[in-house]
mmCIF file of C-alpha atoms in Angstrom:
data_model
loop_
_atom_site.group_PDB
_atom_site.id
_atom_site.type_symbol
_atom_site.label_atom_id
_atom_site.label_comp_id
_atom_site.label_asym_id
_atom_site.label_seq_id
_atom_site.Cartn_x
_atom_site.Cartn_y
_atom_site.Cartn_z
ATOM 1 C CA MET A 1 -0.300 -0.146 -0.284
ATOM 2 C CA SER A 2 1.575 2.825 -1.225
ATOM 3 C CA VAL A 3 -1.087 5.306 0.159
ATOM 4 C CA PRO A 4 -0.863 7.213 3.614
ATOM 5 C CA CYS A 5 -3.675 5.397 5.917
ATOM 6 C CA LYS A 6 -5.313 7.223 8.175
ATOM 7 C CA PHE A 7 -4.158 6.118 10.999
ATOM 8 C CA GLU A 8 -0.866 6.942 10.085
ATOM 9 C CA ARG A 9 -2.071 10.463 9.433
ATOM 10 C CA SER A 10 -2.697 11.026 12.908
ATOM 11 C CA LEU A 11 -0.213 9.129 14.439
ATOM 12 C CA LEU A 12 1.883 12.118 12.629
ATOM 13 C CA GLY A 13 0.042 14.763 13.480
ATOM 14 C CA HIS A 14 0.844 14.210 17.601
ATOM 15 C CA ASP A 15 3.302 16.523 19.507
ATOM 16 C CA GLU A 16 5.377 14.419 19.920
ATOM 17 C CA TYR A 17 6.123 14.389 16.095
ATOM 18 C CA GLU A 18 5.460 18.243 15.999
ATOM 19 C CA THR A 19 8.724 18.838 18.302
ATOM 20 C CA ILE A 20 11.801 16.386 16.675
ATOM 21 C CA ARG A 21 9.591 18.661 13.268
ATOM 22 C CA LEU A 22 10.723 21.734 15.009
ATOM 23 C CA THR A 23 14.249 20.680 15.909
ATOM 24 C CA HIS A 24 17.729 21.336 13.451
ATOM 25 C CA HIS A 25 19.092 18.002 12.272
ATOM 26 C CA PRO A 26 21.343 17.005 9.516
ATOM 27 C CA THR A 27 20.007 16.291 6.396
ATOM 28 C CA ILE A 28 21.786 12.837 6.025
ATOM 29 C CA TYR A 29 24.632 10.565 7.501
ATOM 30 C CA GLU A 30 26.574 9.462 4.755
ATOM 31 C CA VAL A 31 26.433 5.673 5.154
ATOM 32 C CA GLU A 32 30.051 4.017 3.728
ATOM 33 C CA PRO A 33 29.526 -0.052 3.989
ATOM 34 C CA ALA A 34 30.090 -1.816 0.358
ATOM 35 C CA GLU A 35 27.005 -3.807 2.039
ATOM 36 C CA LEU A 36 24.650 -0.676 2.095
ATOM 37 C CA GLU A 37 26.103 1.133 -1.286
ATOM 38 C CA ALA A 38 22.620 0.875 -2.621
ATOM 39 C CA ILE A 39 21.113 2.549 -0.253
ATOM 40 C CA ARG A 40 22.919 5.699 -0.303
ATOM 41 C CA SER A 41 21.282 7.474 -3.756
ATOM 42 C CA ARG A 42 17.594 6.317 -1.511
ATOM 43 C CA LEU A 43 19.016 8.351 1.418
ATOM 44 C CA ARG A 44 19.880 10.928 -1.641
ATOM 45 C CA LYS A 45 16.062 10.705 -3.158
ATOM 46 C CA MET A 46 14.823 11.122 0.179
ATOM 47 C CA ARG A 47 16.800 14.259 1.183
ATOM 48 C CA ASP A 48 15.813 16.256 -2.344
ATOM 49 C CA LYS A 49 12.133 15.387 -1.973
ATOM 50 C CA GLU A 50 12.003 16.796 1.732
ATOM 51 C CA GLN A 51 11.382 13.741 4.026
ATOM 52 C CA THR A 52 10.423 15.070 7.137
ATOM 53 C CA LEU A 53 12.376 13.448 10.027
ATOM 54 C CA GLU A 54 9.555 13.079 12.107
ATOM 55 C CA ARG A 55 8.584 9.738 9.365
ATOM 56 C CA ALA A 56 11.717 8.330 9.721
ATOM 57 C CA VAL A 57 11.193 8.244 13.462
ATOM 58 C CA ALA A 58 7.873 7.153 13.347
ATOM 59 C CA SER A 59 8.592 4.681 11.229
ATOM 60 C CA SER A 60 11.569 3.012 13.314
ATOM 61 C CA ALA A 61 8.530 2.393 16.063
ATOM 62 C CA ALA A 62 5.508 0.832 13.720
ATOM 63 C CA ILE A 63 5.335 -2.169 15.718
ATOM 64 C CA PRO A 64 3.374 -4.048 13.447
ATOM 65 C CA GLY A 65 -0.422 -5.071 15.239
ATOM 66 C CA VAL A 66 0.622 -2.066 17.321
ATOM 67 C CA TRP A 67 0.779 1.088 15.189
ATOM 68 C CA PRO A 68 0.874 1.589 11.237
ATOM 69 C CA PRO A 69 4.039 1.171 8.655
ATOM 70 C CA ILE A 70 5.029 5.092 7.817
ATOM 71 C CA THR A 71 4.528 5.494 4.143
ATOM 72 C CA ILE A 72 8.299 7.265 2.971
ATOM 73 C CA MET A 73 8.742 8.065 -1.138
ATOM 74 C CA GLY A 74 5.579 5.768 -1.572
ATOM 75 C CA GLN A 75 7.079 2.184 0.712
ATOM 76 C CA ARG A 76 5.870 1.671 3.414
ATOM 77 C CA TYR A 77 8.506 1.061 6.786
ATOM 78 C CA ILE A 78 8.429 -0.767 10.139
ATOM 79 C CA ASP A 79 10.688 -0.450 12.665
ATOM 80 C CA GLY A 80 13.917 -2.964 11.963
ATOM 81 C CA GLY A 81 13.305 -5.000 15.048
ATOM 82 C CA VAL A 82 10.984 -6.484 13.439
ATOM 83 C CA ARG A 83 14.515 -7.529 11.211
ATOM 84 C CA SER A 84 16.940 -8.579 14.127
ATOM 85 C CA MET A 85 16.671 -6.024 17.502
ATOM 86 C CA LEU A 86 20.192 -5.250 16.621
ATOM 87 C CA ASN A 87 20.951 -5.178 13.067
ATOM 88 C CA ALA A 88 24.432 -4.921 13.920
ATOM 89 C CA ASP A 89 25.822 -7.494 11.468
ATOM 90 C CA LEU A 90 23.895 -4.461 8.992
ATOM 91 C CA ALA A 91 27.048 -2.152 9.736
ATOM 92 C CA THR A 92 29.863 -5.283 8.478
ATOM 93 C CA GLY A 93 32.883 -3.302 6.606
ATOM 94 C CA CYS A 94 32.758 0.040 8.996
ATOM 95 C CA ASP A 95 35.523 0.857 10.701
ATOM 96 C CA ILE A 96 33.759 1.909 14.308
ATOM 97 C CA VAL A 97 29.898 0.659 14.919
ATOM 98 C CA VAL A 98 27.905 2.618 18.051
ATOM 99 C CA VAL A 99 25.848 -0.043 18.670
ATOM 100 C CA VAL A 100 22.087 1.037 20.877
ATOM 101 C CA SER A 101 20.173 -2.339 22.390
ATOM 102 C CA CYS A 102 16.752 -1.509 23.844
ATOM 103 C CA PHE A 103 17.078 -4.457 26.058
ATOM 104 C CA ALA A 104 19.833 -6.383 28.431
ATOM 105 C CA LEU A 105 22.120 -8.312 25.897
ATOM 106 C CA GLU A 106 22.993 -10.814 29.228
ATOM 107 C CA VAL A 107 20.335 -13.278 30.679
ATOM 108 C CA VAL A 108 18.637 -13.251 34.508
ATOM 109 C CA GLY A 109 16.516 -16.845 35.035
ATOM 110 C CA LYS A 110 15.774 -19.319 33.127
ATOM 111 C CA ASN A 111 13.994 -17.880 29.960
ATOM 112 C CA ALA A 112 14.635 -19.624 27.303
ATOM 113 C CA ASP A 113 13.771 -17.457 24.238
ATOM 114 C CA MET A 114 15.066 -15.091 25.825
ATOM 115 C CA ALA A 115 18.874 -16.868 25.415
ATOM 116 C CA THR A 116 17.869 -17.983 21.904
ATOM 117 C CA LEU A 117 17.144 -14.535 20.867
ATOM 118 C CA ASN A 118 20.104 -13.692 22.977
ATOM 119 C CA ALA A 119 22.329 -15.670 21.447
ATOM 120 C CA ALA A 120 21.414 -14.070 18.114
ATOM 121 C CA LEU A 121 22.232 -10.079 18.925
ATOM 122 C CA ILE A 122 25.524 -11.607 20.880
ATOM 123 C CA GLY A 123 26.854 -13.505 17.206
ATOM 124 C CA GLU A 124 26.151 -9.983 15.809
ATOM 125 C CA LEU A 125 28.260 -8.002 18.274
ATOM 126 C CA GLY A 126 30.651 -11.017 17.336
ATOM 127 C CA ALA A 127 30.927 -11.332 14.102
ATOM 128 C CA LEU A 128 31.645 -6.673 14.442
ATOM 129 C CA ARG A 129 34.058 -7.792 16.434
ATOM 130 C CA ASN A 130 36.063 -10.888 14.410
ATOM 131 C CA ALA A 131 35.366 -8.329 11.151
ATOM 132 C CA ALA A 132 37.952 -6.056 14.048
ATOM 133 C CA SER A 133 35.232 -3.247 14.139
ATOM 134 C CA THR A 134 35.631 -0.897 16.692
ATOM 135 C CA LEU A 135 33.042 -1.640 18.331
ATOM 136 C CA ALA A 136 30.517 0.047 21.042
ATOM 137 C CA VAL A 137 28.043 -1.043 23.160
ATOM 138 C CA ILE A 138 25.372 1.240 24.705
ATOM 139 C CA ALA A 139 22.601 -1.845 27.153
ATOM 140 C CA PRO A 140 20.480 -0.780 29.065
ATOM 141 C CA ASN A 141 21.309 0.354 32.576
ATOM 142 C CA GLU A 142 19.831 -1.864 35.381
ATOM 143 C CA ALA A 143 17.434 1.285 36.385
ATOM 144 C CA PHE A 144 15.566 0.506 32.984
ATOM 145 C CA LEU A 145 15.630 -1.884 33.430
ATOM 146 C CA THR A 146 13.062 -2.627 36.256
ATOM 147 C CA LEU A 147 11.608 0.239 35.336
ATOM 148 C CA THR A 148 9.968 -2.067 31.742
ATOM 149 C CA ASN A 149 10.472 -5.093 33.961
ATOM 150 C CA ARG A 150 13.209 -5.997 31.845
ATOM 151 C CA GLY A 151 11.970 -5.127 28.661
ATOM 152 C CA ALA A 152 8.335 -6.985 28.922
ATOM 153 C CA ALA A 153 7.290 -3.226 29.711
ATOM 154 C CA MET A 154 8.591 -1.467 26.639
ATOM 155 C CA LEU A 155 5.213 0.107 25.243
ATOM 156 C CA ASP A 156 3.902 0.818 28.323
ATOM 157 C CA SER A 157 3.359 4.474 27.497
ATOM 158 C CA ASN A 158 3.397 5.318 31.575
ATOM 159 C CA LEU A 159 6.702 4.943 31.747
ATOM 160 C CA GLU A 160 7.618 7.618 29.377
ATOM 161 C CA PRO A 161 8.641 10.157 31.680
ATOM 162 C CA GLU A 162 11.225 7.745 33.894
ATOM 163 C CA ALA A 163 13.017 6.061 31.027
ATOM 164 C CA PHE A 164 13.378 9.314 29.397
ATOM 165 C CA ARG A 165 15.218 10.700 32.567
ATOM 166 C CA ILE A 166 16.716 7.344 32.973
ATOM 167 C CA GLY A 167 18.176 7.700 29.894
ATOM 168 C CA TYR A 168 18.978 11.252 29.593
ATOM 169 C CA THR A 169 21.211 10.008 32.858
ATOM 170 C CA GLN A 170 22.624 6.744 31.536
ATOM 171 C CA ALA A 171 23.795 8.851 28.163
ATOM 172 C CA THR A 172 25.451 11.841 29.713
ATOM 173 C CA GLN A 173 27.427 9.152 31.722
ATOM 174 C CA GLU A 174 28.471 6.892 28.870
ATOM 175 C CA ALA A 175 29.142 10.250 26.374
ATOM 176 C CA GLU A 176 32.452 10.854 27.015
ATOM 177 C CA ASP A 177 33.799 6.997 25.933
ATOM 178 C CA ILE A 178 31.497 6.987 23.301
ATOM 179 C CA ARG A 179 33.104 9.965 22.171
ATOM 180 C CA LEU A 180 37.059 8.178 22.793
ATOM 181 C CA THR A 181 34.763 4.837 20.388
ATOM 182 C CA TRP A 182 33.618 7.270 17.694
ATOM 183 C CA ASN A 183 37.128 9.412 17.987
ATOM 184 C CA SER A 184 39.815 6.610 17.928
#
């Protein structure tokens, strides 16, 4: 379906997306690895057609069954977490990689499903390390994991203010390490 649906237009009308729309952001980030070369021209076309950042943000949160796919340049996009919770393997070939995980990368207790999922995620990170990439991984801290019941309550919108506070605090604590990695 290439036409935006009514629910999509309603979603993009929320105040959160207005803030994104009114904030200055770089128009594009260049992507260099050969595996991603195919999308570079598409990114440039999106920039040239002034596709909005709020659509990109909304599509990254479009979880099937929860939020609708978002239309960008006639194509529908959904959360990349449907493919992989990290998508770190897409950075293969990059010299420096910063991976952000919304979920813990270690299993607490005897949850076989989480163990299987985490094995795949840890495999993605291992492949990057084996490819000689400089790698930094940001994972949720214990305060966030406690707030979200180790990720089970991740979509509870009542948690947003506290999740933001926790995330902001963690970001300021980790900023120097990430800066050092990025500039290595």
